[in-house]
Amino acid sequence: MSKLVTLRKSGNSLILTAPADLKNEVGRQYSVDKRSDGSIIYHPTTKKNIFDNPDWLQYDYQKDLTEDPELQPLNPVGKERLEE
């Protein structure tokens, strides 16, 4: 099912309009490759989970919460409204 589309310019970007029958793909990201023969190939990308990294799996978040001064509760110094 091949459709004819035209490359157009919008601002500093070049746009290939997707046919309306691809409406289920709205918001999906693609990586683009241009081949030596001039063809353009779009590949759906998968989102990488940054927390699947072994360094993040071993990270001690609770220690960070207790030791990092920027993550400590603030002491009000003026007329801040505190709701409890």
PDB file of N, CA, C and O in Angstrom:
ATOM      1  N   MET A   1       0.848  -1.165   0.000  1.00  0.00           N
ATOM      2  CA  MET A   1       0.000   0.000   0.000  1.00  0.00           C
ATOM      3  C   MET A   1       0.899   1.235   0.000  1.00  0.00           C
ATOM      4  O   MET A   1       1.255   1.770   1.021  1.00  0.00           O
ATOM      5  N   SER A   2       1.265   1.662  -1.120  1.00  0.00           N
ATOM      6  CA  SER A   2       2.156   2.797  -1.298  1.00  0.00           C
ATOM      7  C   SER A   2       1.336   4.041  -1.580  1.00  0.00           C
ATOM      8  O   SER A   2       0.391   4.011  -2.351  1.00  0.00           O
ATOM      9  N   LYS A   3       1.667   5.134  -0.907  1.00  0.00           N
ATOM     10  CA  LYS A   3       0.983   6.418  -1.097  1.00  0.00           C
ATOM     11  C   LYS A   3       1.996   7.435  -1.577  1.00  0.00           C
ATOM     12  O   LYS A   3       3.160   7.384  -1.230  1.00  0.00           O
ATOM     13  N   LEU A   4       1.550   8.382  -2.366  1.00  0.00           N
ATOM     14  CA  LEU A   4       2.404   9.450  -2.872  1.00  0.00           C
ATOM     15  C   LEU A   4       2.316  10.653  -1.941  1.00  0.00           C
ATOM     16  O   LEU A   4       1.229  11.134  -1.628  1.00  0.00           O
ATOM     17  N   VAL A   5       3.463  11.101  -1.429  1.00  0.00           N
ATOM     18  CA  VAL A   5       3.517  12.286  -0.577  1.00  0.00           C
ATOM     19  C   VAL A   5       4.581  13.215  -1.142  1.00  0.00           C
ATOM     20  O   VAL A   5       5.458  12.799  -1.894  1.00  0.00           O
ATOM     21  N   THR A   6       4.512  14.487  -0.778  1.00  0.00           N
ATOM     22  CA  THR A   6       5.455  15.480  -1.283  1.00  0.00           C
ATOM     23  C   THR A   6       6.220  16.091  -0.122  1.00  0.00           C
ATOM     24  O   THR A   6       5.625  16.469   0.895  1.00  0.00           O
ATOM     25  N   LEU A   7       7.532  16.195  -0.266  1.00  0.00           N
ATOM     26  CA  LEU A   7       8.365  16.847   0.736  1.00  0.00           C
ATOM     27  C   LEU A   7       8.129  18.345   0.634  1.00  0.00           C
ATOM     28  O   LEU A   7       8.163  18.925  -0.446  1.00  0.00           O
ATOM     29  N   ARG A   8       7.832  18.995   1.781  1.00  0.00           N
ATOM     30  CA  ARG A   8       7.615  20.429   1.773  1.00  0.00           C
ATOM     31  C   ARG A   8       8.387  21.066   2.913  1.00  0.00           C
ATOM     32  O   ARG A   8       8.817  20.394   3.837  1.00  0.00           O
ATOM     33  N   LYS A   9       8.572  22.359   2.829  1.00  0.00           N
ATOM     34  CA  LYS A   9       9.324  23.103   3.830  1.00  0.00           C
ATOM     35  C   LYS A   9       8.363  23.896   4.700  1.00  0.00           C
ATOM     36  O   LYS A   9       7.438  24.527   4.207  1.00  0.00           O
ATOM     37  N   SER A  10       8.605  23.830   6.031  1.00  0.00           N
ATOM     38  CA  SER A  10       7.833  24.610   6.986  1.00  0.00           C
ATOM     39  C   SER A  10       8.818  25.184   7.989  1.00  0.00           C
ATOM     40  O   SER A  10       9.372  24.464   8.808  1.00  0.00           O
ATOM     41  N   GLY A  11       9.081  26.470   7.899  1.00  0.00           N
ATOM     42  CA  GLY A  11      10.097  27.086   8.751  1.00  0.00           C
ATOM     43  C   GLY A  11      11.463  26.552   8.376  1.00  0.00           C
ATOM     44  O   GLY A  11      11.852  26.586   7.210  1.00  0.00           O
ATOM     45  N   ASN A  12      12.173  26.005   9.345  1.00  0.00           N
ATOM     46  CA  ASN A  12      13.482  25.416   9.085  1.00  0.00           C
ATOM     47  C   ASN A  12      13.425  23.905   8.937  1.00  0.00           C
ATOM     48  O   ASN A  12      14.451  23.243   8.898  1.00  0.00           O
ATOM     49  N   SER A  13      12.218  23.340   8.890  1.00  0.00           N
ATOM     50  CA  SER A  13      12.051  21.893   8.818  1.00  0.00           C
ATOM     51  C   SER A  13      11.526  21.464   7.459  1.00  0.00           C
ATOM     52  O   SER A  13      10.846  22.217   6.769  1.00  0.00           O
ATOM     53  N   LEU A  14      11.835  20.228   7.094  1.00  0.00           N
ATOM     54  CA  LEU A  14      11.253  19.596   5.920  1.00  0.00           C
ATOM     55  C   LEU A  14      10.239  18.579   6.404  1.00  0.00           C
ATOM     56  O   LEU A  14      10.483  17.845   7.360  1.00  0.00           O
ATOM     57  N   ILE A  15       9.085  18.519   5.755  1.00  0.00           N
ATOM     58  CA  ILE A  15       7.981  17.690   6.222  1.00  0.00           C
ATOM     59  C   ILE A  15       7.496  16.767   5.117  1.00  0.00           C
ATOM     60  O   ILE A  15       7.280  17.192   3.984  1.00  0.00           O
ATOM     61  N   LEU A  16       7.332  15.493   5.465  1.00  0.00           N
ATOM     62  CA  LEU A  16       6.633  14.543   4.612  1.00  0.00           C
ATOM     63  C   LEU A  16       5.276  14.307   5.263  1.00  0.00           C
ATOM     64  O   LEU A  16       5.196  13.870   6.404  1.00  0.00           O
ATOM     65  N   THR A  17       4.206  14.624   4.585  1.00  0.00           N
ATOM     66  CA  THR A  17       2.873  14.474   5.133  1.00  0.00           C
ATOM     67  C   THR A  17       2.500  13.000   5.163  1.00  0.00           C
ATOM     68  O   THR A  17       2.654  12.294   4.173  1.00  0.00           O
ATOM     69  N   ALA A  18       2.002  12.548   6.305  1.00  0.00           N
ATOM     70  CA  ALA A  18       1.575  11.155   6.434  1.00  0.00           C
ATOM     71  C   ALA A  18       0.114  11.039   6.007  1.00  0.00           C
ATOM     72  O   ALA A  18      -0.692  11.914   6.292  1.00  0.00           O
ATOM     73  N   PRO A  19      -0.237   9.963   5.317  1.00  0.00           N
ATOM     74  CA  PRO A  19      -1.625   9.762   4.909  1.00  0.00           C
ATOM     75  C   PRO A  19      -2.553   9.649   6.122  1.00  0.00           C
ATOM     76  O   PRO A  19      -2.148   9.203   7.193  1.00  0.00           O
ATOM     77  N   ALA A  20      -3.815  10.044   5.955  1.00  0.00           N
ATOM     78  CA  ALA A  20      -4.789  10.064   7.047  1.00  0.00           C
ATOM     79  C   ALA A  20      -5.060   8.675   7.615  1.00  0.00           C
ATOM     80  O   ALA A  20      -5.459   8.552   8.776  1.00  0.00           O
ATOM     81  N   ASP A  21      -4.821   7.620   6.848  1.00  0.00           N
ATOM     82  CA  ASP A  21      -5.099   6.281   7.370  1.00  0.00           C
ATOM     83  C   ASP A  21      -4.049   5.824   8.390  1.00  0.00           C
ATOM     84  O   ASP A  21      -4.145   4.742   8.951  1.00  0.00           O
ATOM     85  N   LEU A  22      -3.074   6.678   8.693  1.00  0.00           N
ATOM     86  CA  LEU A  22      -2.089   6.380   9.743  1.00  0.00           C
ATOM     87  C   LEU A  22      -2.437   7.072  11.056  1.00  0.00           C
ATOM     88  O   LEU A  22      -1.595   7.236  11.923  1.00  0.00           O
ATOM     89  N   LYS A  23      -3.707   7.468  11.231  1.00  0.00           N
ATOM     90  CA  LYS A  23      -4.104   8.243  12.407  1.00  0.00           C
ATOM     91  C   LYS A  23      -3.835   7.507  13.717  1.00  0.00           C
ATOM     92  O   LYS A  23      -3.678   8.128  14.757  1.00  0.00           O
ATOM     93  N   ASN A  24      -3.756   6.183  13.701  1.00  0.00           N
ATOM     94  CA  ASN A  24      -3.449   5.432  14.921  1.00  0.00           C
ATOM     95  C   ASN A  24      -1.999   5.615  15.351  1.00  0.00           C
ATOM     96  O   ASN A  24      -1.626   5.209  16.442  1.00  0.00           O
ATOM     97  N   GLU A  25      -1.172   6.194  14.510  1.00  0.00           N
ATOM     98  CA  GLU A  25       0.245   6.371  14.797  1.00  0.00           C
ATOM     99  C   GLU A  25       0.573   7.775  15.314  1.00  0.00           C
ATOM    100  O   GLU A  25       1.728   8.102  15.536  1.00  0.00           O
ATOM    101  N   VAL A  26      -0.430   8.604  15.530  1.00  0.00           N
ATOM    102  CA  VAL A  26      -0.204   9.982  15.980  1.00  0.00           C
ATOM    103  C   VAL A  26       0.550   9.967  17.308  1.00  0.00           C
ATOM    104  O   VAL A  26       0.200   9.231  18.221  1.00  0.00           O
ATOM    105  N   GLY A  27       1.620  10.744  17.388  1.00  0.00           N
ATOM    106  CA  GLY A  27       2.418  10.836  18.598  1.00  0.00           C
ATOM    107  C   GLY A  27       3.570   9.856  18.661  1.00  0.00           C
ATOM    108  O   GLY A  27       4.423   9.964  19.521  1.00  0.00           O
ATOM    109  N   ARG A  28       3.600   8.897  17.775  1.00  0.00           N
ATOM    110  CA  ARG A  28       4.679   7.903  17.780  1.00  0.00           C
ATOM    111  C   ARG A  28       5.932   8.517  17.167  1.00  0.00           C
ATOM    112  O   ARG A  28       5.859   9.298  16.222  1.00  0.00           O
ATOM    113  N   GLN A  29       7.098   8.177  17.709  1.00  0.00           N
ATOM    114  CA  GLN A  29       8.353   8.723  17.210  1.00  0.00           C
ATOM    115  C   GLN A  29       9.037   7.716  16.294  1.00  0.00           C
ATOM    116  O   GLN A  29       8.956   6.508  16.503  1.00  0.00           O
ATOM    117  N   TYR A  30       9.739   8.268  15.290  1.00  0.00           N
ATOM    118  CA  TYR A  30      10.438   7.444  14.311  1.00  0.00           C
ATOM    119  C   TYR A  30      11.855   7.954  14.140  1.00  0.00           C
ATOM    120  O   TYR A  30      12.111   9.149  14.222  1.00  0.00           O
ATOM    121  N   SER A  31      12.775   7.025  13.893  1.00  0.00           N
ATOM    122  CA  SER A  31      14.115   7.434  13.476  1.00  0.00           C
ATOM    123  C   SER A  31      14.128   7.374  11.951  1.00  0.00           C
ATOM    124  O   SER A  31      13.421   6.578  11.339  1.00  0.00           O
ATOM    125  N   VAL A  32      14.918   8.240  11.329  1.00  0.00           N
ATOM    126  CA  VAL A  32      14.910   8.378   9.870  1.00  0.00           C
ATOM    127  C   VAL A  32      16.291   8.067   9.319  1.00  0.00           C
ATOM    128  O   VAL A  32      17.290   8.534   9.841  1.00  0.00           O
ATOM    129  N   ASP A  33      16.313   7.263   8.278  1.00  0.00           N
ATOM    130  CA  ASP A  33      17.555   6.952   7.570  1.00  0.00           C
ATOM    131  C   ASP A  33      17.378   7.298   6.097  1.00  0.00           C
ATOM    132  O   ASP A  33      16.340   6.995   5.508  1.00  0.00           O
ATOM    133  N   LYS A  34      18.387   7.952   5.522  1.00  0.00           N
ATOM    134  CA  LYS A  34      18.378   8.206   4.087  1.00  0.00           C
ATOM    135  C   LYS A  34      19.427   7.298   3.467  1.00  0.00           C
ATOM    136  O   LYS A  34      20.588   7.303   3.860  1.00  0.00           O
ATOM    137  N   ARG A  35      19.012   6.498   2.511  1.00  0.00           N
ATOM    138  CA  ARG A  35      19.911   5.545   1.868  1.00  0.00           C
ATOM    139  C   ARG A  35      20.593   6.184   0.662  1.00  0.00           C
ATOM    140  O   ARG A  35      20.173   7.223   0.163  1.00  0.00           O
ATOM    141  N   SER A  36      21.658   5.541   0.221  1.00  0.00           N
ATOM    142  CA  SER A  36      22.441   6.084  -0.896  1.00  0.00           C
ATOM    143  C   SER A  36      21.624   6.165  -2.186  1.00  0.00           C
ATOM    144  O   SER A  36      21.915   6.988  -3.049  1.00  0.00           O
ATOM    145  N   ASP A  37      20.581   5.353  -2.322  1.00  0.00           N
ATOM    146  CA  ASP A  37      19.744   5.405  -3.534  1.00  0.00           C
ATOM    147  C   ASP A  37      18.690   6.505  -3.458  1.00  0.00           C
ATOM    148  O   ASP A  37      17.869   6.650  -4.360  1.00  0.00           O
ATOM    149  N   GLY A  38      18.681   7.278  -2.350  1.00  0.00           N
ATOM    150  CA  GLY A  38      17.734   8.382  -2.199  1.00  0.00           C
ATOM    151  C   GLY A  38      16.484   8.016  -1.430  1.00  0.00           C
ATOM    152  O   GLY A  38      15.686   8.892  -1.107  1.00  0.00           O
ATOM    153  N   SER A  39      16.292   6.734  -1.118  1.00  0.00           N
ATOM    154  CA  SER A  39      15.096   6.349  -0.367  1.00  0.00           C
ATOM    155  C   SER A  39      15.220   6.775   1.094  1.00  0.00           C
ATOM    156  O   SER A  39      16.313   6.880   1.647  1.00  0.00           O
ATOM    157  N   ILE A  40      14.084   7.063   1.698  1.00  0.00           N
ATOM    158  CA  ILE A  40      14.012   7.486   3.089  1.00  0.00           C
ATOM    159  C   ILE A  40      13.248   6.415   3.842  1.00  0.00           C
ATOM    160  O   ILE A  40      12.134   6.062   3.477  1.00  0.00           O
ATOM    161  N   ILE A  41      13.855   5.898   4.913  1.00  0.00           N
ATOM    162  CA  ILE A  41      13.251   4.820   5.690  1.00  0.00           C
ATOM    163  C   ILE A  41      12.950   5.336   7.100  1.00  0.00           C
ATOM    164  O   ILE A  41      13.809   5.905   7.753  1.00  0.00           O
ATOM    165  N   TYR A  42      11.715   5.129   7.558  1.00  0.00           N
ATOM    166  CA  TYR A  42      11.305   5.492   8.905  1.00  0.00           C
ATOM    167  C   TYR A  42      11.193   4.215   9.732  1.00  0.00           C
ATOM    168  O   TYR A  42      10.536   3.262   9.325  1.00  0.00           O
ATOM    169  N   HIS A  43      11.833   4.205  10.911  1.00  0.00           N
ATOM    170  CA  HIS A  43      11.766   3.063  11.821  1.00  0.00           C
ATOM    171  C   HIS A  43      11.121   3.527  13.120  1.00  0.00           C
ATOM    172  O   HIS A  43      11.572   4.523  13.704  1.00  0.00           O
ATOM    173  N   PRO A  44      10.089   2.823  13.611  1.00  0.00           N
ATOM    174  CA  PRO A  44       9.515   3.202  14.903  1.00  0.00           C
ATOM    175  C   PRO A  44      10.573   3.068  15.997  1.00  0.00           C
ATOM    176  O   PRO A  44      11.352   2.121  15.993  1.00  0.00           O
ATOM    177  N   THR A  45      10.614   4.037  16.894  1.00  0.00           N
ATOM    178  CA  THR A  45      11.581   3.970  17.991  1.00  0.00           C
ATOM    179  C   THR A  45      10.904   3.397  19.223  1.00  0.00           C
ATOM    180  O   THR A  45       9.688   3.494  19.390  1.00  0.00           O
ATOM    181  N   THR A  46      11.700   2.789  20.054  1.00  0.00           N
ATOM    182  CA  THR A  46      11.187   2.307  21.331  1.00  0.00           C
ATOM    183  C   THR A  46      11.798   3.183  22.408  1.00  0.00           C
ATOM    184  O   THR A  46      12.952   3.579  22.320  1.00  0.00           O
ATOM    185  N   LYS A  47      11.021   3.515  23.399  1.00  0.00           N
ATOM    186  CA  LYS A  47      11.511   4.353  24.477  1.00  0.00           C
ATOM    187  C   LYS A  47      12.390   3.518  25.395  1.00  0.00           C
ATOM    188  O   LYS A  47      12.021   2.423  25.795  1.00  0.00           O
ATOM    189  N   LYS A  48      13.542   4.071  25.730  1.00  0.00           N
ATOM    190  CA  LYS A  48      14.477   3.391  26.609  1.00  0.00           C
ATOM    191  C   LYS A  48      14.144   3.744  28.055  1.00  0.00           C
ATOM    192  O   LYS A  48      13.965   4.910  28.391  1.00  0.00           O
ATOM    193  N   ASN A  49      14.035   2.731  28.892  1.00  0.00           N
ATOM    194  CA  ASN A  49      13.780   2.943  30.307  1.00  0.00           C
ATOM    195  C   ASN A  49      15.115   3.223  30.987  1.00  0.00           C
ATOM    196  O   ASN A  49      15.952   2.329  31.122  1.00  0.00           O
ATOM    197  N   ILE A  50      15.335   4.465  31.419  1.00  0.00           N
ATOM    198  CA  ILE A  50      16.621   4.819  32.009  1.00  0.00           C
ATOM    199  C   ILE A  50      16.859   4.096  33.328  1.00  0.00           C
ATOM    200  O   ILE A  50      17.990   3.967  33.773  1.00  0.00           O
ATOM    201  N   PHE A  51      15.811   3.595  33.962  1.00  0.00           N
ATOM    202  CA  PHE A  51      15.963   2.917  35.235  1.00  0.00           C
ATOM    203  C   PHE A  51      16.275   1.428  35.073  1.00  0.00           C
ATOM    204  O   PHE A  51      16.418   0.716  36.053  1.00  0.00           O
ATOM    205  N   ASP A  52      16.385   0.935  33.824  1.00  0.00           N
ATOM    206  CA  ASP A  52      16.821  -0.436  33.588  1.00  0.00           C
ATOM    207  C   ASP A  52      18.334  -0.559  33.613  1.00  0.00           C
ATOM    208  O   ASP A  52      18.877  -1.620  33.382  1.00  0.00           O
ATOM    209  N   ASN A  53      18.999   0.513  33.902  1.00  0.00           N
ATOM    210  CA  ASN A  53      20.453   0.550  33.980  1.00  0.00           C
ATOM    211  C   ASN A  53      20.886   0.000  35.342  1.00  0.00           C
ATOM    212  O   ASN A  53      20.338   0.384  36.366  1.00  0.00           O
ATOM    213  N   PRO A  54      21.889  -0.896  35.395  1.00  0.00           N
ATOM    214  CA  PRO A  54      22.326  -1.455  36.686  1.00  0.00           C
ATOM    215  C   PRO A  54      22.740  -0.386  37.701  1.00  0.00           C
ATOM    216  O   PRO A  54      22.545  -0.556  38.904  1.00  0.00           O
ATOM    217  N   ASP A  55      23.305   0.725  37.235  1.00  0.00           N
ATOM    218  CA  ASP A  55      23.689   1.793  38.166  1.00  0.00           C
ATOM    219  C   ASP A  55      22.463   2.364  38.876  1.00  0.00           C
ATOM    220  O   ASP A  55      22.507   2.667  40.068  1.00  0.00           O
ATOM    221  N   TRP A  56      21.365   2.515  38.144  1.00  0.00           N
ATOM    222  CA  TRP A  56      20.142   3.054  38.751  1.00  0.00           C
ATOM    223  C   TRP A  56      19.458   2.016  39.632  1.00  0.00           C
ATOM    224  O   TRP A  56      18.801   2.357  40.606  1.00  0.00           O
ATOM    225  N   LEU A  57      19.580   0.735  39.294  1.00  0.00           N
ATOM    226  CA  LEU A  57      18.954  -0.305  40.114  1.00  0.00           C
ATOM    227  C   LEU A  57      19.605  -0.382  41.491  1.00  0.00           C
ATOM    228  O   LEU A  57      18.961  -0.755  42.464  1.00  0.00           O
ATOM    229  N   GLN A  58      20.884  -0.034  41.593  1.00  0.00           N
ATOM    230  CA  GLN A  58      21.612  -0.073  42.861  1.00  0.00           C
ATOM    231  C   GLN A  58      21.600   1.267  43.594  1.00  0.00           C
ATOM    232  O   GLN A  58      22.151   1.374  44.678  1.00  0.00           O
ATOM    233  N   TYR A  59      20.992   2.276  43.023  1.00  0.00           N
ATOM    234  CA  TYR A  59      21.024   3.622  43.594  1.00  0.00           C
ATOM    235  C   TYR A  59      20.182   3.699  44.859  1.00  0.00           C
ATOM    236  O   TYR A  59      19.071   3.191  44.910  1.00  0.00           O
ATOM    237  N   ASP A  60      20.704   4.330  45.895  1.00  0.00           N
ATOM    238  CA  ASP A  60      20.015   4.459  47.175  1.00  0.00           C
ATOM    239  C   ASP A  60      19.289   5.812  47.239  1.00  0.00           C
ATOM    240  O   ASP A  60      19.847   6.823  47.648  1.00  0.00           O
ATOM    241  N   TYR A  61      18.034   5.820  46.846  1.00  0.00           N
ATOM    242  CA  TYR A  61      17.249   7.048  46.814  1.00  0.00           C
ATOM    243  C   TYR A  61      16.990   7.579  48.223  1.00  0.00           C
ATOM    244  O   TYR A  61      17.002   8.782  48.453  1.00  0.00           O
ATOM    245  N   GLN A  62      16.724   6.690  49.166  1.00  0.00           N
ATOM    246  CA  GLN A  62      16.435   7.119  50.535  1.00  0.00           C
ATOM    247  C   GLN A  62      17.635   7.831  51.155  1.00  0.00           C
ATOM    248  O   GLN A  62      17.482   8.826  51.855  1.00  0.00           O
ATOM    249  N   LYS A  63      18.841   7.339  50.875  1.00  0.00           N
ATOM    250  CA  LYS A  63      20.053   7.982  51.383  1.00  0.00           C
ATOM    251  C   LYS A  63      20.157   9.399  50.816  1.00  0.00           C
ATOM    252  O   LYS A  63      20.493  10.340  51.527  1.00  0.00           O
ATOM    253  N   ASP A  64      19.855   9.539  49.541  1.00  0.00           N
ATOM    254  CA  ASP A  64      19.883  10.855  48.904  1.00  0.00           C
ATOM    255  C   ASP A  64      18.896  11.806  49.577  1.00  0.00           C
ATOM    256  O   ASP A  64      19.200  12.972  49.803  1.00  0.00           O
ATOM    257  N   LEU A  65      17.703  11.320  49.880  1.00  0.00           N
ATOM    258  CA  LEU A  65      16.693  12.164  50.513  1.00  0.00           C
ATOM    259  C   LEU A  65      17.126  12.659  51.888  1.00  0.00           C
ATOM    260  O   LEU A  65      16.784  13.765  52.290  1.00  0.00           O
ATOM    261  N   THR A  66      17.874  11.844  52.622  1.00  0.00           N
ATOM    262  CA  THR A  66      18.282  12.250  53.969  1.00  0.00           C
ATOM    263  C   THR A  66      19.567  13.065  53.981  1.00  0.00           C
ATOM    264  O   THR A  66      19.767  13.873  54.872  1.00  0.00           O
ATOM    265  N   GLU A  67      20.448  12.880  52.977  1.00  0.00           N
ATOM    266  CA  GLU A  67      21.755  13.535  53.013  1.00  0.00           C
ATOM    267  C   GLU A  67      21.884  14.765  52.124  1.00  0.00           C
ATOM    268  O   GLU A  67      22.728  15.613  52.384  1.00  0.00           O
ATOM    269  N   ASP A  68      21.078  14.880  51.096  1.00  0.00           N
ATOM    270  CA  ASP A  68      21.201  16.020  50.178  1.00  0.00           C
ATOM    271  C   ASP A  68      20.475  17.226  50.763  1.00  0.00           C
ATOM    272  O   ASP A  68      19.261  17.204  50.963  1.00  0.00           O
ATOM    273  N   PRO A  69      21.213  18.324  51.063  1.00  0.00           N
ATOM    274  CA  PRO A  69      20.566  19.490  51.681  1.00  0.00           C
ATOM    275  C   PRO A  69      19.488  20.129  50.807  1.00  0.00           C
ATOM    276  O   PRO A  69      18.553  20.737  51.327  1.00  0.00           O
ATOM    277  N   GLU A  70      19.578  19.998  49.506  1.00  0.00           N
ATOM    278  CA  GLU A  70      18.560  20.593  48.626  1.00  0.00           C
ATOM    279  C   GLU A  70      17.252  19.832  48.669  1.00  0.00           C
ATOM    280  O   GLU A  70      16.222  20.335  48.224  1.00  0.00           O
ATOM    281  N   LEU A  71      17.266  18.603  49.196  1.00  0.00           N
ATOM    282  CA  LEU A  71      16.051  17.797  49.252  1.00  0.00           C
ATOM    283  C   LEU A  71      15.410  17.812  50.646  1.00  0.00           C
ATOM    284  O   LEU A  71      14.442  17.107  50.884  1.00  0.00           O
ATOM    285  N   GLN A  72      15.950  18.618  51.552  1.00  0.00           N
ATOM    286  CA  GLN A  72      15.430  18.695  52.917  1.00  0.00           C
ATOM    287  C   GLN A  72      14.210  19.618  52.961  1.00  0.00           C
ATOM    288  O   GLN A  72      14.070  20.506  52.140  1.00  0.00           O
ATOM    289  N   PRO A  73      13.338  19.414  53.948  1.00  0.00           N
ATOM    290  CA  PRO A  73      12.186  20.315  54.094  1.00  0.00           C
ATOM    291  C   PRO A  73      12.660  21.741  54.366  1.00  0.00           C
ATOM    292  O   PRO A  73      13.687  21.958  54.993  1.00  0.00           O
ATOM    293  N   LEU A  74      11.898  22.698  53.889  1.00  0.00           N
ATOM    294  CA  LEU A  74      12.236  24.103  54.085  1.00  0.00           C
ATOM    295  C   LEU A  74      11.674  24.610  55.399  1.00  0.00           C
ATOM    296  O   LEU A  74      10.588  24.222  55.820  1.00  0.00           O
ATOM    297  N   ASN A  75      12.422  25.484  56.045  1.00  0.00           N
ATOM    298  CA  ASN A  75      11.935  26.164  57.244  1.00  0.00           C
ATOM    299  C   ASN A  75      11.388  27.518  56.813  1.00  0.00           C
ATOM    300  O   ASN A  75      12.108  28.325  56.238  1.00  0.00           O
ATOM    301  N   PRO A  76      10.107  27.798  57.087  1.00  0.00           N
ATOM    302  CA  PRO A  76       9.533  29.077  56.680  1.00  0.00           C
ATOM    303  C   PRO A  76      10.216  30.230  57.416  1.00  0.00           C
ATOM    304  O   PRO A  76      10.529  30.130  58.589  1.00  0.00           O
ATOM    305  N   VAL A  77      10.472  31.312  56.683  1.00  0.00           N
ATOM    306  CA  VAL A  77      11.149  32.462  57.285  1.00  0.00           C
ATOM    307  C   VAL A  77      10.282  33.720  57.263  1.00  0.00           C
ATOM    308  O   VAL A  77      10.647  34.710  57.859  1.00  0.00           O
ATOM    309  N   GLY A  78       9.170  33.678  56.601  1.00  0.00           N
ATOM    310  CA  GLY A  78       8.322  34.857  56.500  1.00  0.00           C
ATOM    311  C   GLY A  78       6.883  34.509  56.777  1.00  0.00           C
ATOM    312  O   GLY A  78       6.575  33.795  57.723  1.00  0.00           O
ATOM    313  N   LYS A  79       6.019  35.012  55.926  1.00  0.00           N
ATOM    314  CA  LYS A  79       4.588  34.772  56.110  1.00  0.00           C
ATOM    315  C   LYS A  79       4.076  33.703  55.154  1.00  0.00           C
ATOM    316  O   LYS A  79       2.978  33.813  54.617  1.00  0.00           O
ATOM    317  N   GLU A  80       4.900  32.672  54.921  1.00  0.00           N
ATOM    318  CA  GLU A  80       4.465  31.598  54.046  1.00  0.00           C
ATOM    319  C   GLU A  80       3.223  30.920  54.636  1.00  0.00           C
ATOM    320  O   GLU A  80       3.117  30.757  55.840  1.00  0.00           O
ATOM    321  N   ARG A  81       2.366  30.530  53.770  1.00  0.00           N
ATOM    322  CA  ARG A  81       1.156  29.852  54.217  1.00  0.00           C
ATOM    323  C   ARG A  81       1.416  28.346  54.160  1.00  0.00           C
ATOM    324  O   ARG A  81       1.652  27.800  53.097  1.00  0.00           O
ATOM    325  N   LEU A  82       1.407  27.703  55.299  1.00  0.00           N
ATOM    326  CA  LEU A  82       1.639  26.273  55.367  1.00  0.00           C
ATOM    327  C   LEU A  82       0.319  25.570  55.617  1.00  0.00           C
ATOM    328  O   LEU A  82      -0.370  25.846  56.603  1.00  0.00           O
ATOM    329  N   GLU A  83      -0.033  24.675  54.733  1.00  0.00           N
ATOM    330  CA  GLU A  83      -1.260  23.919  54.894  1.00  0.00           C
ATOM    331  C   GLU A  83      -0.895  22.502  55.250  1.00  0.00           C
ATOM    332  O   GLU A  83      -0.070  21.886  54.617  1.00  0.00           O
ATOM    333  N   GLU A  84      -1.493  22.012  56.299  1.00  0.00           N
ATOM    334  CA  GLU A  84      -1.189  20.661  56.741  1.00  0.00           C
ATOM    335  C   GLU A  84      -2.395  19.790  56.654  1.00  0.00           C
ATOM    336  O   GLU A  84      -3.481  20.135  56.691  1.00  0.00           O
TER     337      GLU A  84
END
